[in-house]
mmCIF file of C-alpha atoms in Angstrom:
data_model
loop_
_atom_site.group_PDB
_atom_site.id
_atom_site.type_symbol
_atom_site.label_atom_id
_atom_site.label_comp_id
_atom_site.label_asym_id
_atom_site.label_seq_id
_atom_site.Cartn_x
_atom_site.Cartn_y
_atom_site.Cartn_z
ATOM 1 C CA ASP Q 1 14.195 -7.010 -1.828
ATOM 2 C CA ALA Q 2 14.653 -7.901 1.842
ATOM 3 C CA LYS Q 3 11.938 -10.141 3.219
ATOM 4 C CA THR Q 4 9.764 -9.868 6.297
ATOM 5 C CA THR Q 5 7.841 -12.547 8.153
ATOM 6 C CA GLN Q 6 4.733 -11.900 10.206
ATOM 7 C CA PRO Q 7 2.180 -14.136 11.912
ATOM 8 C CA ASN Q 8 -0.810 -14.829 9.690
ATOM 9 C CA SER Q 9 -3.322 -13.702 12.278
ATOM 10 C CA MET Q 10 -3.655 -12.328 15.790
ATOM 11 C CA GLU Q 11 -6.499 -11.579 18.159
ATOM 12 C CA SER Q 12 -6.833 -8.867 20.730
ATOM 13 C CA ASN Q 13 -9.447 -7.677 23.156
ATOM 14 C CA GLU Q 14 -10.831 -4.199 22.826
ATOM 15 C CA GLU Q 15 -9.043 -1.519 24.875
ATOM 16 C CA GLU Q 16 -6.020 -3.743 25.465
ATOM 17 C CA PRO Q 17 -2.557 -3.159 23.954
ATOM 18 C CA VAL Q 18 -1.564 -5.118 20.867
ATOM 19 C CA HIS Q 19 1.971 -6.042 19.890
ATOM 20 C CA LEU Q 20 2.359 -7.040 16.248
ATOM 21 C CA PRO Q 21 5.753 -8.636 15.534
ATOM 22 C CA CYS Q 22 7.789 -8.593 12.342
ATOM 23 C CA ASN Q 23 11.033 -10.436 11.622
ATOM 24 C CA HIS Q 24 13.460 -9.092 9.048
ATOM 25 C CA SER Q 25 16.729 -10.930 9.618
ATOM 26 C CA THR Q 26 18.224 -9.898 6.236
ATOM 27 C CA ILE Q 27 17.613 -6.180 6.708
ATOM 28 C CA SER Q 28 20.333 -3.909 5.352
ATOM 29 C CA GLY Q 29 21.728 -0.900 7.177
ATOM 30 C CA THR Q 30 19.769 1.551 5.028
ATOM 31 C CA ASP Q 31 16.412 -0.243 4.945
ATOM 32 C CA TYR Q 32 13.573 1.654 6.568
ATOM 33 C CA ILE Q 33 10.893 -0.353 8.373
ATOM 34 C CA HIS Q 34 7.405 0.678 7.317
ATOM 35 C CA TRP Q 35 4.030 -0.398 8.654
ATOM 36 C CA TYR Q 36 0.789 -0.049 6.758
ATOM 37 C CA ARG Q 37 -2.657 -1.370 7.516
ATOM 38 C CA GLN Q 38 -5.625 -2.134 5.324
ATOM 39 C CA LEU Q 39 -9.094 -1.941 6.759
ATOM 40 C CA PRO Q 40 -11.835 -3.949 5.060
ATOM 41 C CA SER Q 41 -12.844 -2.515 1.684
ATOM 42 C CA GLN Q 42 -10.272 0.291 1.860
ATOM 43 C CA GLY Q 43 -6.854 1.055 0.436
ATOM 44 C CA PRO Q 44 -3.761 0.576 2.600
ATOM 45 C CA GLU Q 45 -3.100 3.289 5.169
ATOM 46 C CA TYR Q 46 0.309 4.446 6.391
ATOM 47 C CA VAL Q 47 0.826 3.750 10.099
ATOM 48 C CA ILE Q 48 4.440 4.459 11.002
ATOM 49 C CA HIS Q 49 8.027 3.981 9.880
ATOM 50 C CA GLY Q 50 11.519 4.097 11.354
ATOM 51 C CA LEU Q 51 15.171 3.338 10.757
ATOM 52 C CA THR Q 52 16.935 2.603 14.046
ATOM 53 C CA SER Q 53 15.256 4.392 16.918
ATOM 54 C CA ASN Q 54 11.835 3.698 18.354
ATOM 55 C CA VAL Q 55 9.142 5.943 16.919
ATOM 56 C CA ASN Q 56 5.814 7.196 18.235
ATOM 57 C CA ASN Q 57 2.935 8.894 16.488
ATOM 58 C CA ARG Q 58 -0.739 9.419 17.141
ATOM 59 C CA MET Q 59 -1.643 6.012 15.740
ATOM 60 C CA ALA Q 60 0.990 3.682 17.146
ATOM 61 C CA SER Q 61 4.516 3.074 18.381
ATOM 62 C CA LEU Q 62 7.279 1.234 16.574
ATOM 63 C CA ALA Q 63 9.838 -0.624 18.645
ATOM 64 C CA ILE Q 64 12.955 -1.653 16.711
ATOM 65 C CA ALA Q 65 15.339 -4.281 18.084
ATOM 66 C CA GLU Q 66 18.897 -3.159 18.686
ATOM 67 C CA ASP Q 67 20.198 -5.467 15.917
ATOM 68 C CA ARG Q 68 17.300 -4.339 13.679
ATOM 69 C CA LYS Q 69 16.438 -7.930 12.800
ATOM 70 C CA SER Q 70 12.953 -7.539 14.213
ATOM 71 C CA SER Q 71 10.432 -4.866 15.071
ATOM 72 C CA THR Q 72 7.099 -4.582 16.848
ATOM 73 C CA LEU Q 73 4.153 -2.377 16.066
ATOM 74 C CA ILE Q 74 2.349 -1.399 19.245
ATOM 75 C CA LEU Q 75 -1.260 -0.269 19.316
ATOM 76 C CA HIS Q 76 -1.696 1.079 22.829
ATOM 77 C CA ARG Q 77 -5.457 0.539 23.171
ATOM 78 C CA ALA Q 78 -7.057 -1.541 20.460
ATOM 79 C CA THR Q 79 -10.458 -0.494 19.209
ATOM 80 C CA LEU Q 80 -12.839 -2.316 16.902
ATOM 81 C CA ARG Q 81 -11.737 0.074 14.159
ATOM 82 C CA ASP Q 82 -8.198 -1.291 14.398
ATOM 83 C CA ALA Q 83 -9.294 -4.627 12.941
ATOM 84 C CA ALA Q 84 -7.304 -4.808 9.715
ATOM 85 C CA VAL Q 85 -4.465 -6.500 7.883
ATOM 86 C CA TYR Q 86 -1.153 -5.050 9.064
ATOM 87 C CA TYR Q 87 1.801 -5.095 6.684
ATOM 88 C CA CYS Q 88 5.444 -4.757 7.702
ATOM 89 C CA ILE Q 89 7.573 -3.654 4.731
ATOM 90 C CA LEU Q 90 11.261 -2.900 4.286
ATOM 91 C CA LYS Q 91 12.006 0.025 2.036
ATOM 92 C CA ASN Q 92 15.274 1.400 0.690
ATOM 93 C CA TYR Q 93 15.944 4.261 -1.658
ATOM 94 C CA GLY Q 94 15.297 3.251 -5.249
ATOM 95 C CA GLN Q 95 13.267 0.235 -4.223
ATOM 96 C CA ASN Q 96 9.540 -0.141 -4.239
ATOM 97 C CA PHE Q 97 7.163 -1.410 -1.620
ATOM 98 C CA VAL Q 98 6.735 -5.171 -1.683
ATOM 99 C CA PHE Q 99 3.739 -6.196 0.392
ATOM 100 C CA GLY Q 100 3.886 -9.588 2.095
ATOM 101 C CA PRO Q 101 0.799 -11.455 3.323
ATOM 102 C CA GLY Q 102 0.645 -9.349 6.526
ATOM 103 C CA THR Q 103 -1.052 -10.098 9.852
ATOM 104 C CA ARG Q 104 -4.827 -10.123 10.064
ATOM 105 C CA LEU Q 105 -5.741 -8.537 13.408
ATOM 106 C CA SER Q 106 -9.119 -9.302 14.928
ATOM 107 C CA VAL Q 107 -10.343 -7.166 17.830
ATOM 108 C CA LEU Q 108 -12.885 -8.736 20.137
ATOM 109 C CA PRO Q 109 -15.413 -6.567 21.986
ATOM 110 C CA ASP S 1 -5.212 17.443 2.323
ATOM 111 C CA THR S 2 -3.807 13.917 2.355
ATOM 112 C CA GLU S 3 -6.419 12.408 0.094
ATOM 113 C CA VAL S 4 -5.960 10.360 -3.031
ATOM 114 C CA THR S 5 -9.186 10.057 -4.977
ATOM 115 C CA GLN S 6 -10.043 7.339 -7.476
ATOM 116 C CA THR S 7 -12.896 7.105 -9.927
ATOM 117 C CA PRO S 8 -14.971 5.158 -10.556
ATOM 118 C CA LYS S 9 -15.433 3.185 -7.327
ATOM 119 C CA HIS S 10 -16.793 0.195 -9.225
ATOM 120 C CA LEU S 11 -16.510 -0.769 -12.882
ATOM 121 C CA VAL S 12 -17.955 -3.681 -14.810
ATOM 122 C CA MET S 13 -16.680 -4.124 -18.339
ATOM 123 C CA GLY S 14 -16.785 -6.682 -21.079
ATOM 124 C CA MET S 15 -13.691 -8.181 -22.619
ATOM 125 C CA THR S 16 -14.033 -6.038 -25.744
ATOM 126 C CA ASN S 17 -14.599 -2.738 -23.941
ATOM 127 C CA LYS S 18 -12.185 0.152 -23.471
ATOM 128 C CA LYS S 19 -12.352 1.966 -20.158
ATOM 129 C CA SER S 20 -10.135 4.154 -17.993
ATOM 130 C CA LEU S 21 -9.456 4.447 -14.286
ATOM 131 C CA LYS S 22 -8.599 7.835 -12.870
ATOM 132 C CA CYS S 23 -6.531 8.860 -9.852
ATOM 133 C CA GLU S 24 -5.931 12.356 -8.489
ATOM 134 C CA GLN S 25 -3.892 13.865 -5.656
ATOM 135 C CA HIS S 26 -3.170 17.450 -4.622
ATOM 136 C CA MET S 27 -0.392 16.872 -2.110
ATOM 137 C CA GLY S 28 2.369 17.951 -4.478
ATOM 138 C CA HIS S 29 3.671 14.391 -4.690
ATOM 139 C CA ARG S 30 5.837 13.671 -7.730
ATOM 140 C CA ALA S 31 5.648 9.865 -7.573
ATOM 141 C CA MET S 32 2.468 7.967 -8.375
ATOM 142 C CA TYR S 33 1.744 4.265 -8.448
ATOM 143 C CA TRP S 34 -0.735 1.691 -9.662
ATOM 144 C CA TYR S 35 -1.228 -1.516 -7.694
ATOM 145 C CA LYS S 36 -3.441 -4.529 -8.355
ATOM 146 C CA GLN S 37 -4.976 -6.456 -5.481
ATOM 147 C CA LYS S 38 -6.773 -9.765 -5.834
ATOM 148 C CA ALA S 39 -9.139 -10.922 -3.111
ATOM 149 C CA LYS S 40 -7.410 -11.997 0.134
ATOM 150 C CA LYS S 41 -3.974 -11.150 -1.340
ATOM 151 C CA PRO S 42 -1.585 -8.235 -0.732
ATOM 152 C CA PRO S 43 -1.300 -5.401 -3.253
ATOM 153 C CA GLU S 44 1.088 -5.983 -6.166
ATOM 154 C CA LEU S 45 2.903 -3.108 -7.834
ATOM 155 C CA MET S 46 2.101 -2.539 -11.515
ATOM 156 C CA PHE S 47 3.545 0.839 -12.524
ATOM 157 C CA VAL S 48 5.527 3.711 -11.028
ATOM 158 C CA TYR S 49 5.639 7.257 -12.370
ATOM 159 C CA SER S 50 8.304 9.634 -11.141
ATOM 160 C CA TYR S 51 8.141 13.278 -12.218
ATOM 161 C CA GLU S 52 5.431 12.322 -14.731
ATOM 162 C CA LYS S 53 7.665 9.779 -16.441
ATOM 163 C CA LEU S 54 7.135 6.030 -16.331
ATOM 164 C CA SER S 55 10.000 4.631 -14.290
ATOM 165 C CA ILE S 56 8.821 1.108 -13.516
ATOM 166 C CA ASN S 57 6.616 -1.336 -15.382
ATOM 167 C CA GLU S 58 6.453 -4.621 -13.493
ATOM 168 C CA SER S 59 5.984 -6.722 -16.644
ATOM 169 C CA VAL S 60 2.337 -5.754 -16.894
ATOM 170 C CA PRO S 61 0.479 -6.934 -20.041
ATOM 171 C CA SER S 62 -0.025 -4.265 -22.697
ATOM 172 C CA ARG S 63 -3.796 -4.389 -22.248
ATOM 173 C CA PHE S 64 -3.072 -2.097 -19.284
ATOM 174 C CA SER S 65 -1.770 1.288 -20.417
ATOM 175 C CA PRO S 66 -0.838 3.920 -17.820
ATOM 176 C CA GLU S 67 -0.734 7.650 -18.422
ATOM 177 C CA CYS S 68 0.361 10.560 -16.263
ATOM 178 C CA PRO S 69 -0.920 13.751 -17.944
ATOM 179 C CA ASN S 70 0.335 16.018 -15.135
ATOM 180 C CA SER S 71 1.752 15.848 -11.632
ATOM 181 C CA SER S 72 -1.693 15.488 -10.039
ATOM 182 C CA LEU S 73 -3.329 12.964 -12.323
ATOM 183 C CA LEU S 74 -2.757 9.318 -13.118
ATOM 184 C CA ASN S 75 -4.843 7.244 -15.500
ATOM 185 C CA LEU S 76 -4.954 3.554 -16.262
ATOM 186 C CA HIS S 77 -6.409 2.724 -19.664
ATOM 187 C CA LEU S 78 -7.928 -0.723 -20.021
ATOM 188 C CA HIS S 79 -8.525 -2.604 -23.263
ATOM 189 C CA ALA S 80 -9.358 -6.205 -24.093
ATOM 190 C CA LEU S 81 -9.125 -7.356 -20.506
ATOM 191 C CA GLN S 82 -9.592 -10.923 -19.355
ATOM 192 C CA PRO S 83 -11.821 -12.152 -16.507
ATOM 193 C CA GLU S 84 -8.697 -12.869 -14.436
ATOM 194 C CA ASP S 85 -7.968 -9.135 -14.490
ATOM 195 C CA SER S 86 -10.899 -8.613 -12.141
ATOM 196 C CA ALA S 87 -9.425 -7.095 -8.994
ATOM 197 C CA LEU S 88 -9.165 -3.983 -6.840
ATOM 198 C CA TYR S 89 -6.945 -1.398 -8.535
ATOM 199 C CA LEU S 90 -5.223 0.938 -6.115
ATOM 200 C CA CYS S 91 -3.528 4.226 -6.814
ATOM 201 C CA ALA S 92 -0.954 5.729 -4.467
ATOM 202 C CA SER S 93 1.285 8.781 -4.351
ATOM 203 C CA SER S 94 4.360 9.850 -2.420
ATOM 204 C CA GLN S 95 7.253 12.244 -2.292
ATOM 205 C CA VAL S 96 10.354 11.233 -4.185
ATOM 206 C CA SER S 97 12.822 10.941 -1.338
ATOM 207 C CA LYS S 98 14.870 8.432 0.606
ATOM 208 C CA SER S 99 12.187 7.475 3.056
ATOM 209 C CA TYR S 100 8.607 8.329 2.346
ATOM 210 C CA GLU S 101 5.150 7.155 3.101
ATOM 211 C CA GLN S 102 2.729 6.321 0.350
ATOM 212 C CA TYR S 103 -0.836 7.576 0.437
ATOM 213 C CA PHE S 104 -3.368 5.211 -1.102
ATOM 214 C CA GLY S 105 -6.715 5.831 -2.650
ATOM 215 C CA PRO S 106 -9.759 3.665 -1.873
ATOM 216 C CA GLY S 107 -9.389 1.742 -5.101
ATOM 217 C CA THR S 108 -11.545 0.870 -8.079
ATOM 218 C CA ARG S 109 -13.144 -2.561 -7.949
ATOM 219 C CA LEU S 110 -13.052 -3.894 -11.494
ATOM 220 C CA THR S 111 -15.081 -6.822 -12.756
ATOM 221 C CA VAL S 112 -14.420 -8.147 -16.261
ATOM 222 C CA THR S 113 -17.250 -10.226 -17.727
#
């Protein structure tokens, strides 16, 4: 399974944008980039995923580098409810999700 | 409805007990999963069911026995567990397709005494 690396932790101020980076230098051409988050005492929650093009949904945006070796999850206006562990995962057909340690995001009021 | 439900929310059991965890989804998903998550660690895959058949067992000890009675239900039968099996057990479901998102339940927090 292709690996991802993320910072252990990040801090953000409430109502400011947050950019969560993920490096995946060994990504294959058919690996999808998935982002999940896990709020305290809850199961993981799907955030967004993409293959090559940038993606937007109601929760976040996903910016994928042209060479696909890195990506960035963008939360446009962080709220206290966005404090969670964010996981960046590569997924290909026939493979299963392998969660890495993720990035623990703290949001300061 | 994008909800995966799990019961019970909490479970305390002795090492000689037999208990079961239950997971249910009504999204028409044909893949279902069990994960184990220890405190401060990421979830680890245990089992995968695809079209109600066990497709992946990640070398899980036999004291954990999964069952998928139909496309909406997933059980995890527990017997003779050890204290180190105490963890959050998460169920998830998804479509069976090339790129899919998984929907997770809230988990069952298991304590083995």
